[in-house]
Coordinates of C-alpha atoms in Angstrom, one line a residue:
M1 CA -70.7 59.0 266.0
D2 CA -72.9 56.1 264.7
K3 CA -75.5 57.0 262.2
G4 CA -79.1 56.8 263.3
K5 CA -82.0 55.2 261.4
V6 CA -85.1 56.6 259.8
Y7 CA -88.6 55.0 259.7
L8 CA -90.8 56.3 257.0
V9 CA -94.2 55.6 258.5
G10 CA -97.7 55.8 257.1
A11 CA -100.0 57.2 259.8
G12 CA -103.3 56.3 258.1
P13 CA -106.0 58.8 257.0
G14 CA -106.7 60.6 260.2
D15 CA -108.4 58.3 262.8
P16 CA -105.4 57.7 265.1
K17 CA -106.5 54.1 265.7
L18 CA -105.9 53.2 262.0
I19 CA -102.1 53.3 262.4
T20 CA -100.5 49.9 262.0
V21 CA -98.9 48.1 265.0
R22 CA -95.5 48.5 263.5
G23 CA -96.0 52.2 262.9
L24 CA -97.0 52.7 266.5
Q25 CA -93.9 50.8 267.6
C26 CA -91.7 53.2 265.6
L27 CA -93.4 56.2 267.3
E28 CA -92.9 54.8 270.7
D29 CA -89.2 54.1 270.2
C30 CA -88.0 57.2 268.3
D31 CA -85.9 60.1 269.4
V32 CA -87.4 62.5 266.9
V33 CA -90.8 62.5 265.1
V34 CA -91.2 64.6 261.9
Y35 CA -94.8 64.9 261.0
D36 CA -97.1 66.6 258.6
R37 CA -100.6 68.1 258.5
L38 CA -102.5 64.9 257.5
A39 CA -101.1 62.8 260.3
S40 CA -103.3 62.9 263.4
P41 CA -101.7 65.0 266.2
R42 CA -103.2 62.6 268.7
L43 CA -100.6 60.0 267.6
L44 CA -97.9 62.2 269.2
R45 CA -99.1 61.2 272.6
H46 CA -97.5 57.8 272.0
V47 CA -94.0 59.2 271.9
K48 CA -91.8 58.8 275.0
P49 CA -91.1 61.8 277.2
G50 CA -88.4 64.1 275.7
T51 CA -89.0 63.1 272.1
E52 CA -88.3 66.0 269.8
Q53 CA -91.4 66.9 267.6
I54 CA -90.9 68.7 264.3
Y55 CA -93.9 69.9 262.2
V56 CA -93.2 70.1 258.5
G57 CA -96.7 70.0 257.1
K58 CA -98.0 71.8 254.2
L59 CA -101.1 74.0 254.1
P60 CA -103.0 74.9 250.9
D61 CA -101.7 78.5 250.9
R62 CA -98.2 78.0 252.2
H63 CA -95.4 75.4 252.7
T64 CA -94.0 75.2 256.2
M65 CA -90.9 73.4 254.8
K66 CA -90.0 72.6 251.2
Q67 CA -89.8 68.9 250.3
E68 CA -86.1 69.2 249.6
E69 CA -85.6 70.7 253.1
I70 CA -87.6 67.9 254.6
N71 CA -85.4 65.3 252.8
Q72 CA -82.2 67.0 254.1
L73 CA -83.7 67.3 257.6
L74 CA -84.1 63.6 257.9
V75 CA -80.5 63.1 256.8
D76 CA -79.2 65.6 259.3
L77 CA -81.1 64.1 262.2
A78 CA -79.9 60.6 261.3
L79 CA -76.3 61.8 261.0
Q80 CA -76.6 63.1 264.6
G81 CA -77.2 59.4 265.6
K82 CA -80.9 59.8 266.2
T83 CA -83.7 57.4 265.6
V84 CA -86.2 59.3 263.5
T85 CA -89.8 58.5 262.7
R86 CA -91.1 60.4 259.6
L87 CA -94.9 60.3 260.1
K88 CA -96.9 60.9 256.9
G89 CA -100.6 60.9 256.4
G90 CA -102.1 57.9 254.7
D91 CA -99.7 55.5 253.0
P92 CA -96.2 57.0 252.3
T93 CA -95.9 55.4 248.9
I94 CA -99.1 56.8 247.5
F95 CA -98.4 60.4 246.5
G96 CA -96.4 60.7 249.7
R97 CA -93.0 61.4 248.1
V98 CA -91.4 58.7 250.2
G99 CA -89.2 57.8 247.2
E100 CA -87.5 61.2 247.3
E101 CA -86.9 61.0 251.1
A102 CA -85.7 57.4 251.0
E103 CA -83.4 58.1 248.0
L104 CA -81.5 60.8 249.8
L105 CA -81.2 58.6 252.9
Y106 CA -79.7 55.9 250.7
D107 CA -77.3 58.3 249.0
N108 CA -76.0 59.3 252.5
G109 CA -75.6 55.7 253.7
I110 CA -78.4 56.0 256.2
E111 CA -80.5 52.9 257.1
F112 CA -84.2 53.3 256.7
E113 CA -87.5 51.3 256.6
I114 CA -90.7 52.1 254.8
I115 CA -93.8 51.2 257.0
P116 CA -97.0 51.1 254.9
G117 CA -100.1 52.8 256.1
I118 CA -103.8 52.7 255.3
T119 CA -104.3 55.0 252.4
S120 CA -107.0 57.6 252.4
A121 CA -108.0 56.4 248.9
I122 CA -109.7 53.4 250.4
A123 CA -110.3 54.3 254.1
V124 CA -112.0 57.7 253.6
P125 CA -114.6 56.3 251.2
A126 CA -115.2 53.4 253.5
Y127 CA -115.9 55.8 256.4
A128 CA -118.4 57.5 254.1
G129 CA -120.1 54.2 253.4
I130 CA -118.6 53.8 249.9
P131 CA -116.8 50.6 249.1
V132 CA -114.3 51.4 246.3
T133 CA -115.0 48.1 244.6
H134 CA -118.1 46.1 244.3
R135 CA -118.8 42.8 242.5
D136 CA -121.7 44.2 240.5
L137 CA -120.5 47.8 240.1
A138 CA -116.7 48.1 239.9
S139 CA -114.0 45.5 239.5
S140 CA -111.0 47.9 239.2
L141 CA -109.7 51.0 240.9
S142 CA -107.6 53.9 239.7
I143 CA -106.0 56.3 242.2
I144 CA -105.1 59.7 240.6
T145 CA -103.5 62.9 241.9
G146 CA -105.7 65.9 241.4
H147 CA -104.0 68.8 243.0
E148 CA -101.8 70.0 240.1
S149 CA -102.6 72.7 237.7
P150 CA -104.7 71.8 234.6
D151 CA -101.7 71.7 232.4
K152 CA -99.9 69.3 234.7
L153 CA -103.0 67.3 235.1
D154 CA -103.2 66.9 231.3
R155 CA -99.6 65.9 231.1
S156 CA -99.8 63.3 233.9
I157 CA -103.3 61.9 233.3
H158 CA -104.3 60.1 230.1
W159 CA -107.9 61.2 230.3
D160 CA -109.1 58.9 227.5
K161 CA -107.7 55.8 229.3
V162 CA -108.8 56.9 232.8
T163 CA -112.3 57.8 231.6
N164 CA -112.8 54.5 229.9
A165 CA -111.5 52.4 232.8
T166 CA -114.3 50.1 234.0
G167 CA -114.0 50.7 237.7
T168 CA -113.9 53.5 240.4
L169 CA -111.8 56.6 240.0
I170 CA -110.3 58.1 243.1
F171 CA -108.8 61.6 242.9
L172 CA -106.7 62.8 245.9
M173 CA -106.3 66.5 246.7
G174 CA -108.4 67.7 243.8
V175 CA -111.1 69.9 245.4
S176 CA -110.0 73.1 243.7
K177 CA -109.9 71.3 240.3
I178 CA -113.2 69.5 240.6
G179 CA -114.8 71.4 237.8
Y180 CA -111.9 70.7 235.4
I181 CA -111.8 67.1 236.4
A182 CA -115.5 66.6 235.8
E183 CA -115.3 68.5 232.5
Q184 CA -112.5 66.2 231.2
L185 CA -114.3 63.0 232.3
I186 CA -117.5 64.1 230.5
K187 CA -115.4 65.2 227.4
H188 CA -113.8 61.8 227.2
G189 CA -116.9 59.7 227.5
K190 CA -118.2 59.5 231.1
P191 CA -121.9 60.0 231.3
P192 CA -122.8 63.4 232.9
Q193 CA -125.0 61.5 235.4
T194 CA -122.1 59.5 236.8
P195 CA -122.3 59.7 240.6
V196 CA -119.5 61.7 242.4
A197 CA -118.8 62.1 246.1
L198 CA -116.4 64.3 248.0
I199 CA -115.3 63.4 251.5
R200 CA -113.5 66.1 253.5
W201 CA -111.3 65.1 256.5
G202 CA -112.4 61.6 256.2
T203 CA -112.3 59.3 259.3
R204 CA -112.1 62.4 261.6
V205 CA -114.6 64.3 263.6
E206 CA -114.7 66.9 260.9
Q207 CA -115.7 64.5 258.2
R208 CA -118.2 65.9 255.7
T209 CA -119.6 64.3 252.6
I210 CA -121.3 65.8 249.6
V211 CA -122.7 63.8 246.7
G212 CA -123.7 64.8 243.1
T213 CA -123.0 63.9 239.5
L214 CA -120.3 65.0 237.1
E215 CA -122.5 67.7 235.7
T216 CA -123.7 69.1 239.1
I217 CA -120.8 68.5 241.5
E218 CA -118.9 71.8 240.8
A219 CA -121.9 73.9 241.6
I220 CA -122.5 71.8 244.8
V221 CA -118.9 72.2 245.9
R222 CA -119.1 76.0 245.3
E223 CA -122.4 76.4 247.1
A224 CA -121.2 74.4 250.1
N225 CA -117.9 76.3 250.2
F226 CA -116.3 72.8 250.4
Q227 CA -112.6 73.1 251.2
P228 CA -109.7 70.6 251.0
P229 CA -108.4 68.2 252.0
A230 CA -110.8 65.8 250.5
V231 CA -111.0 62.5 248.5
I232 CA -113.1 62.5 245.3
V233 CA -114.8 59.3 244.3
V234 CA -116.3 58.9 240.8
G235 CA -118.4 55.9 239.9
E236 CA -121.5 53.8 240.6
V237 CA -120.1 52.7 244.0
V238 CA -121.0 56.1 245.3
L239 CA -124.7 55.1 245.3
Q240 CA -123.9 52.4 248.0
R241 CA -123.6 55.3 250.5
E242 CA -127.4 55.4 250.7
K243 CA -127.4 52.0 252.5
L244 CA -123.9 51.7 253.8
Q245 CA -123.0 54.9 255.6
W246 CA -122.2 54.0 259.2
Y247 CA -119.7 56.4 260.7
E248 CA -121.8 59.5 260.3
K249 CA -124.7 57.7 262.0
K250 CA -122.9 57.2 265.3
P251 CA -124.6 59.1 268.1
L252 CA -121.6 61.3 268.9
F253 CA -120.3 61.8 265.3
G254 CA -119.0 65.3 264.8
L255 CA -118.5 66.0 268.5
R256 CA -115.1 66.8 269.9
V257 CA -115.2 66.4 273.7
L258 CA -112.7 67.8 276.2
V259 CA -111.8 65.1 278.8
T260 CA -110.4 66.8 281.9
R261 CA -109.8 63.7 284.1
A262 CA -106.4 62.6 285.3
R263 CA -104.4 61.0 282.5
A264 CA -104.4 57.6 284.2
Q265 CA -108.2 57.6 284.3
A266 CA -109.0 59.5 281.1
S267 CA -108.7 56.5 278.7
E268 CA -111.9 54.8 279.9
L269 CA -114.0 57.8 279.2
A270 CA -112.1 58.7 276.0
D271 CA -112.4 55.2 274.6
Q272 CA -116.2 55.2 275.1
I273 CA -116.5 58.6 273.5
E274 CA -114.6 57.3 270.5
T275 CA -116.7 54.2 270.3
L276 CA -119.8 56.4 270.1
G277 CA -118.3 58.3 267.1
G278 CA -117.0 61.4 269.0
E279 CA -113.4 62.6 269.3
P280 CA -112.0 62.7 272.8
C281 CA -109.6 65.5 273.4
E282 CA -107.6 64.5 276.5
F283 CA -106.6 67.6 278.6
P284 CA -105.9 66.3 282.1
V285 CA -106.0 69.1 284.6
I286 CA -105.6 67.0 287.7
E287 CA -103.1 64.4 288.8
T288 CA -103.3 62.1 291.8
I289 CA -100.1 61.4 293.7
E290 CA -99.0 59.9 297.0
P291 CA -98.5 62.4 299.8
S292 CA -94.9 63.4 300.2
D293 CA -95.0 65.0 303.7
P294 CA -93.3 62.6 306.2
A295 CA -95.7 63.6 308.9
V296 CA -98.7 62.6 306.7
I297 CA -97.1 59.3 305.8
E298 CA -96.3 58.5 309.4
L299 CA -99.9 59.2 310.4
L300 CA -101.0 56.9 307.6
R301 CA -98.9 54.1 308.9
E302 CA -100.1 54.6 312.4
Q303 CA -103.8 54.5 311.5
L304 CA -103.4 51.5 309.2
E305 CA -101.5 49.6 311.9
Q306 CA -104.6 49.8 314.0
A307 CA -106.6 47.8 311.5
E308 CA -108.3 45.6 314.1
Q309 CA -110.1 48.5 315.8
Y310 CA -112.3 49.5 312.9
Q311 CA -115.9 48.4 312.4
W312 CA -116.1 50.1 309.0
L313 CA -114.0 50.8 305.9
M314 CA -115.7 53.4 303.7
F315 CA -114.3 54.1 300.2
T316 CA -115.6 57.1 298.2
S317 CA -113.6 56.7 295.0
V318 CA -111.6 54.3 292.9
N319 CA -108.5 56.3 293.7
G320 CA -109.1 55.8 297.4
V321 CA -109.1 52.0 296.8
E322 CA -106.0 52.0 294.6
F323 CA -103.9 54.1 296.9
F324 CA -105.2 52.4 300.1
F325 CA -103.9 49.1 298.8
G326 CA -100.7 50.7 297.7
W327 CA -100.0 51.8 301.2
L328 CA -100.9 48.4 302.6
R329 CA -98.2 46.9 300.3
K330 CA -95.6 49.6 301.4
F331 CA -96.2 49.1 305.1
Q332 CA -96.6 45.3 304.7
I333 CA -100.0 45.3 306.3
D334 CA -102.2 42.3 305.6
I335 CA -105.8 43.2 304.6
R336 CA -107.0 40.3 306.7
R337 CA -106.2 42.4 309.8
F338 CA -109.4 44.4 309.0
I339 CA -111.4 41.3 309.8
G340 CA -113.9 43.2 312.0
A341 CA -114.7 45.8 309.4
K342 CA -117.7 46.0 307.1
I343 CA -116.9 47.6 303.7
A344 CA -118.9 50.4 302.0
A345 CA -118.5 52.0 298.6
V346 CA -120.0 55.2 297.3
G347 CA -120.6 53.9 293.8
P348 CA -120.4 50.9 291.4
K349 CA -116.9 51.8 290.0
T350 CA -115.5 51.9 293.6
A351 CA -117.3 48.7 294.4
E352 CA -115.9 47.1 291.3
A353 CA -112.3 48.2 292.3
L354 CA -112.9 46.4 295.6
A355 CA -114.4 43.3 294.0
Q356 CA -111.3 42.9 291.9
R357 CA -109.4 42.4 295.1
G358 CA -111.9 39.9 296.4
L359 CA -113.7 42.3 298.7
M360 CA -117.5 42.7 298.5
A361 CA -119.0 46.0 299.5
E362 CA -122.3 46.5 301.4
E363 CA -125.4 47.4 299.4
L364 CA -124.7 50.4 297.1
P365 CA -126.6 53.7 297.7
V366 CA -129.2 54.8 295.2
K367 CA -127.4 58.1 294.8
F368 CA -123.7 57.8 294.3
H369 CA -122.3 60.4 296.7
A370 CA -121.6 60.7 300.4
E371 CA -125.2 61.7 301.3
G372 CA -126.6 58.7 299.4
L373 CA -124.1 56.4 301.2
L374 CA -125.2 57.7 304.6
E375 CA -128.9 57.3 303.7
Q376 CA -128.4 53.7 302.5
L377 CA -126.3 52.6 305.5
G378 CA -128.3 54.5 308.1
P379 CA -129.9 51.5 309.8
Q380 CA -126.6 49.6 310.0
L381 CA -124.6 52.5 311.6
K382 CA -124.2 52.3 315.4
A383 CA -122.9 54.9 317.8
G384 CA -119.4 54.3 319.0
E385 CA -118.3 52.4 315.9
R386 CA -114.9 53.3 314.4
V387 CA -114.8 54.2 310.7
L388 CA -111.7 54.4 308.5
L389 CA -112.1 56.8 305.6
P390 CA -109.2 56.4 303.0
R391 CA -109.7 59.5 300.8
G392 CA -108.0 62.3 299.0
D393 CA -106.8 65.5 300.5
L394 CA -109.6 67.5 298.8
A395 CA -112.5 65.2 299.8
R396 CA -115.6 66.9 301.1
E397 CA -116.3 67.0 304.9
V398 CA -119.9 65.8 304.6
L399 CA -119.2 62.1 305.4
P400 CA -117.0 62.5 308.5
R401 CA -119.2 65.3 309.8
E402 CA -122.4 63.3 309.5
L403 CA -120.8 60.2 310.9
K404 CA -119.8 62.2 314.0
A405 CA -123.3 63.5 314.3
K406 CA -124.6 59.9 314.4
G407 CA -122.1 59.1 317.2
L408 CA -119.6 57.2 315.2
I409 CA -115.8 57.8 315.3
P410 CA -114.5 58.5 311.8
T411 CA -110.7 58.6 311.1
E412 CA -109.7 60.3 307.9
I413 CA -106.5 59.4 306.2
D414 CA -105.2 61.1 303.0
V415 CA -104.0 58.2 300.9
Y416 CA -103.5 60.5 297.9
E417 CA -103.3 64.1 297.0
T418 CA -104.9 65.8 294.0
V419 CA -102.6 68.4 292.4
L420 CA -102.7 70.6 289.3
A421 CA -101.4 68.6 286.3
D422 CA -98.3 70.4 284.9
Q423 CA -98.4 68.9 281.3
Q424 CA -101.1 69.6 278.8
D425 CA -101.5 69.0 275.1
E426 CA -100.8 72.2 273.2
L427 CA -103.0 71.1 270.4
A428 CA -105.9 70.8 272.8
L429 CA -105.1 74.2 274.2
D430 CA -105.3 75.6 270.6
W431 CA -108.7 73.9 270.1
I432 CA -110.0 75.6 273.3
R433 CA -108.7 79.0 272.2
E434 CA -110.2 78.6 268.7
K435 CA -113.5 77.3 270.1
E436 CA -113.1 74.0 268.3
I437 CA -114.1 72.1 271.4
H438 CA -117.8 71.1 271.2
M439 CA -118.3 69.9 274.8
I440 CA -116.5 69.8 278.1
T441 CA -116.8 67.0 280.7
F442 CA -116.2 67.4 284.4
T443 CA -116.0 64.3 286.6
S444 CA -115.1 66.1 289.9
S445 CA -115.1 69.5 291.4
S446 CA -111.3 69.6 291.2
T447 CA -111.5 69.2 287.4
V448 CA -113.6 72.3 287.2
T449 CA -111.4 74.5 289.4
N450 CA -108.1 73.2 287.9
L451 CA -109.2 73.6 284.2
L452 CA -109.9 77.3 284.9
E453 CA -106.6 77.6 286.7
V454 CA -104.6 75.9 283.9
L455 CA -106.2 78.2 281.3
R456 CA -105.2 81.3 283.4
R457 CA -101.7 80.0 283.6
K458 CA -101.7 79.6 279.9
G459 CA -102.4 83.3 279.4
I460 CA -106.2 83.2 279.1
S461 CA -107.3 86.0 281.5
N462 CA -111.0 85.2 281.5
P463 CA -111.5 81.4 280.9
V464 CA -115.1 81.5 282.0
E465 CA -115.9 83.9 279.2
L466 CA -114.0 81.7 276.7
L467 CA -115.9 78.6 277.7
A468 CA -119.3 80.3 278.0
D469 CA -120.8 78.9 274.8
I470 CA -119.5 75.4 275.2
P471 CA -122.0 72.9 276.7
V472 CA -120.7 71.5 280.0
A473 CA -121.4 67.9 281.0
S474 CA -121.1 67.3 284.8
I475 CA -121.1 63.9 286.4
G476 CA -123.2 64.9 289.4
P477 CA -124.7 67.6 291.6
I478 CA -121.6 68.4 293.6
T479 CA -119.5 68.9 290.5
T480 CA -122.4 70.9 289.0
Q481 CA -122.5 73.2 292.0
T482 CA -118.8 73.9 291.7
A483 CA -119.1 74.7 288.0
V484 CA -122.1 77.0 288.5
E485 CA -120.4 78.8 291.3
A486 CA -117.4 79.3 289.0
G487 CA -119.6 81.0 286.4
L488 CA -120.0 78.1 284.0
K489 CA -123.4 76.9 282.5
V490 CA -124.0 73.2 282.9
A491 CA -126.1 71.7 280.2
I492 CA -125.9 68.0 281.1
E493 CA -126.1 66.2 284.4
P494 CA -127.0 62.5 284.5
E495 CA -129.4 60.9 287.1
D496 CA -126.7 58.4 287.9
S497 CA -123.4 59.9 288.9
T498 CA -121.3 57.4 286.9
L499 CA -119.4 57.5 283.7
D500 CA -122.0 55.3 282.0
G501 CA -124.7 57.7 283.2
L502 CA -122.7 60.7 282.0
L503 CA -122.1 59.2 278.5
Q504 CA -125.8 58.3 278.1
A505 CA -126.8 61.8 279.1
I506 CA -124.3 63.2 276.5
V507 CA -125.8 60.9 273.9
D508 CA -129.4 62.0 274.8
Y509 CA -128.4 65.6 274.6
Q510 CA -126.8 65.2 271.2
L511 CA -129.7 63.3 269.8
S512 CA -132.1 65.9 271.0
S513 CA -130.0 68.7 269.5
K514 CA -129.7 67.2 266.0
P515 CA -132.2 68.3 263.4
L516 CA -134.6 65.6 262.2
Q517 CA -133.5 64.0 258.9

C-alpha cells in the first residue's frame, strides 16, 4: 500500500474565514481531519462527505490525547494510505508543536507539508482594536509562551531581556499565571502603570476583553473570573483600543444565531449575520427535492405541455422559480410557449430570481405573502383566466382557494417537495442542548415544525421547553402563527417579510437590548 501524505495546517485564531486558501484546499481534499480545540469546528463543514473526523484537542483540566499519541496517530493514518489534514489553531509553528509532529513523519518516510496560519498573537489583538506594533509606540514584538509553571517560565524566559525589550510583549496561554508574569515584569523594570489587555476567545463570538495595568491586572482577572484561552498584550499599544476597537462594536457582536433554512439557501442569511458581527450556526432542518413519484412527474409534464393555455404564471418562492425552470429543461419545454401569460411574484427575492432569467414580474405586493399578492393583482384578475401555480407540496391553500372564489381557474403543480433534512451538525446540536444559542431564525412554517421534529428525533423529549428562553425571529405572520401554535414565543417579526427585513429587525432588537455605554 502506498503511503499517504499529511498536511500540517494552521486554522487561524478562531474566525473560520481567517483560514488561508491553501489550508481550505487541504481540508476539502483530505480523507481524515485531525483537529484540536482551538480550530473552529465550523471549518469541518468544508470536508467532503465521508471524511473521518478525529478530535485530539486539549482542555485546561485534561488531555484528550497526549502529544506523543497525536504524533503516532498521524503516522498510522498516513501508513494506511490516507491523506491527512492536521488542523491546528493559529499558526502551527508558533507554540503549535508542529516540529515534533513533522519530525516523526520524516522519520517514518511520510511526505508532509506545513501550511502556515494566521497566529492568534497578532490576529486576536487586532480584533480587540490593538495593533501589536505602532510607529510611535512599539517597533518590535516578542511572542512568549505563558502557560508553564513559574519554574519553567523562569527557565525558558530571560525576564531581564524580555522586560527591557522596547516593543510589545505577547503572552500566549498565560491567564492562570498573569499575577506571576506581571510581578516579574515589574521586578525587572517595567513600570507598574504599563497597560495590559487580556482577550479571551479572540475573533469569535465569545470574544471578551479586559484592560488594566501590570499592578492591577491580576485583581481585575480574578474579579471577572476571566478564564483561558486568552492572549495577553503588554505595552503602550493597548491604549490604541480606545479608538481602534471595531469588532466588538458590530451590531450583532456576541450573538450566535441558529439558521434553520435549507443548506442550499442558508449561506445568504449566514453571510449577512457574520458581516454584522454575529456567528451563524447553520442547522438546516428542511431540504427541497424534486418529487420522485412517477404520477406526480407525469402530471407536471402534462400541465407544462399546456403552456399556451395559461393567462398567469404565479410564483410564491425562489424555490418555485428554480425548480420550475429545472423541469422545463428536463421536459425540453421552451419558456416562450408561455407567451400569453403574465407573471406574478410574491416578493422581491422571487422577482429577482425571475429577472435573472430575463422575466419581469408584475408590480410587487406591499405585503409579501399570498394575501398581499391577491390584493395587489385584484383589478387585473378576470374570471375564466387560467393560472399556473408552480409551488412546493406544503404550500398554503390560500392562493388557489381565493383565485377560485374570484372565478379564475388555478392549476397547482408540485415542482418540489419539502422534506425533513437528515444531516445536522452535532456541534450545533450540543449548543442547543447547552443553551449556547442566543437566537433562532425561522423563514417558513416548515422550518418551525421540522426543527421541533429533529430535536425530538435527537432525544429531546420536550424541545419547546428547551427553546423557551431563546428569542425567536420569524420572517412573517404565517411563520409566526406556526411558531406560536407550536408553543414558541416570537420576539421578532419584521414589517417586510424578507431576509433584509428580518436582519434589520434582529439588529434593532439587539440594539434595544444592549445596555447604554
